[in-house]
Amino acid sequence: MNGKNRSEITMGLKVNIVLKKDQKTGKLTTGLVKDILTNSSYHPHGIKVRLEDGQVGRVQEILK
């Protein structure tokens, strides 16, 4: 699961996201999903979420 489909993402899920400031380097940030910000069912760069610590980015990986 790569985080491009909204149906794969639920509140409280542990994910790796890329923050806007880290898009050039690809540095990932790990956290738990608080809110899903993308309304469409699919996004090629990853669904945008807000983590519980307030950071916003696009999901790159869904962690177990």
PDB file of C-alpha atoms in Angstrom:
ATOM      1  CA  MET A   1       0.000   0.000   0.000  1.00  0.00           C
ATOM      2  CA  ASN A   2       1.570   3.234  -1.174  1.00  0.00           C
ATOM      3  CA  GLY A   3      -0.793   5.912   0.175  1.00  0.00           C
ATOM      4  CA  LYS A   4      -2.136   7.087  -3.178  1.00  0.00           C
ATOM      5  CA  ASN A   5      -5.663   5.754  -2.601  1.00  0.00           C
ATOM      6  CA  ARG A   6      -7.797   7.530   0.002  1.00  0.00           C
ATOM      7  CA  SER A   7      -9.628   4.284   0.860  1.00  0.00           C
ATOM      8  CA  GLU A   8      -6.371   2.795   2.249  1.00  0.00           C
ATOM      9  CA  ILE A   9      -5.953   5.569   4.848  1.00  0.00           C
ATOM     10  CA  THR A  10      -7.816   5.747   8.157  1.00  0.00           C
ATOM     11  CA  MET A  11      -7.518   7.854  11.309  1.00  0.00           C
ATOM     12  CA  GLY A  12      -4.846   6.579  13.685  1.00  0.00           C
ATOM     13  CA  LEU A  13      -2.919   4.745  10.942  1.00  0.00           C
ATOM     14  CA  LYS A  14       0.891   4.869  11.206  1.00  0.00           C
ATOM     15  CA  VAL A  15       2.350   6.369   8.031  1.00  0.00           C
ATOM     16  CA  ASN A  16       5.460   7.929   6.526  1.00  0.00           C
ATOM     17  CA  ILE A  17       4.783  11.306   4.924  1.00  0.00           C
ATOM     18  CA  VAL A  18       6.901  13.774   2.990  1.00  0.00           C
ATOM     19  CA  LEU A  19       6.543  17.360   4.183  1.00  0.00           C
ATOM     20  CA  LYS A  20       6.395  20.209   1.632  1.00  0.00           C
ATOM     21  CA  LYS A  21       9.818  21.472   2.764  1.00  0.00           C
ATOM     22  CA  ASP A  22      11.298  17.961   2.335  1.00  0.00           C
ATOM     23  CA  GLN A  23       9.951  17.200  -1.153  1.00  0.00           C
ATOM     24  CA  LYS A  24      13.307  17.892  -2.840  1.00  0.00           C
ATOM     25  CA  THR A  25      15.262  15.612  -0.493  1.00  0.00           C
ATOM     26  CA  GLY A  26      12.537  12.994  -0.039  1.00  0.00           C
ATOM     27  CA  LYS A  27      13.050  12.941   3.751  1.00  0.00           C
ATOM     28  CA  LEU A  28      10.194  11.040   5.407  1.00  0.00           C
ATOM     29  CA  THR A  29       8.405  11.854   8.655  1.00  0.00           C
ATOM     30  CA  THR A  30       6.607   9.132  10.632  1.00  0.00           C
ATOM     31  CA  GLY A  31       3.414   9.697  12.561  1.00  0.00           C
ATOM     32  CA  LEU A  32      -0.233   8.812  13.155  1.00  0.00           C
ATOM     33  CA  VAL A  33      -2.983  10.184  10.889  1.00  0.00           C
ATOM     34  CA  LYS A  34      -5.273  12.716  12.593  1.00  0.00           C
ATOM     35  CA  ASP A  35      -7.097  14.145   9.533  1.00  0.00           C
ATOM     36  CA  ILE A  36      -7.317  13.271   5.834  1.00  0.00           C
ATOM     37  CA  LEU A  37      -7.062  16.511   3.838  1.00  0.00           C
ATOM     38  CA  THR A  38      -7.379  15.235   0.252  1.00  0.00           C
ATOM     39  CA  ASN A  39     -10.991  14.923  -0.904  1.00  0.00           C
ATOM     40  CA  SER A  40     -10.405  12.941  -4.107  1.00  0.00           C
ATOM     41  CA  SER A  41     -10.229   9.126  -3.957  1.00  0.00           C
ATOM     42  CA  TYR A  42      -6.770   9.048  -5.642  1.00  0.00           C
ATOM     43  CA  HIS A  43      -3.783  11.387  -5.840  1.00  0.00           C
ATOM     44  CA  PRO A  44      -0.613  10.506  -7.830  1.00  0.00           C
ATOM     45  CA  HIS A  45       1.727  12.129  -5.267  1.00  0.00           C
ATOM     46  CA  GLY A  46       0.008  10.657  -2.213  1.00  0.00           C
ATOM     47  CA  ILE A  47      -3.006  11.560  -0.107  1.00  0.00           C
ATOM     48  CA  LYS A  48      -2.439  14.704   1.994  1.00  0.00           C
ATOM     49  CA  VAL A  49      -2.901  14.155   5.732  1.00  0.00           C
ATOM     50  CA  ARG A  50      -2.381  15.953   9.037  1.00  0.00           C
ATOM     51  CA  LEU A  51      -0.503  13.971  11.674  1.00  0.00           C
ATOM     52  CA  GLU A  52      -1.439  14.014  15.363  1.00  0.00           C
ATOM     53  CA  ASP A  53       1.506  16.379  16.016  1.00  0.00           C
ATOM     54  CA  GLY A  54       0.086  18.880  13.488  1.00  0.00           C
ATOM     55  CA  GLN A  55       2.499  18.301  10.591  1.00  0.00           C
ATOM     56  CA  VAL A  56       0.963  18.138   7.100  1.00  0.00           C
ATOM     57  CA  GLY A  57       2.288  16.135   4.182  1.00  0.00           C
ATOM     58  CA  ARG A  58       1.586  13.504   1.553  1.00  0.00           C
ATOM     59  CA  VAL A  59       1.539   9.808   2.456  1.00  0.00           C
ATOM     60  CA  GLN A  60       4.443   7.888   0.919  1.00  0.00           C
ATOM     61  CA  GLU A  61       4.165   4.631   2.879  1.00  0.00           C
ATOM     62  CA  ILE A  62       1.633   2.949   5.127  1.00  0.00           C
ATOM     63  CA  LEU A  63       3.368   1.230   8.031  1.00  0.00           C
ATOM     64  CA  LYS A  64       2.218  -1.832   9.971  1.00  0.00           C
TER      65      LYS A  64
END
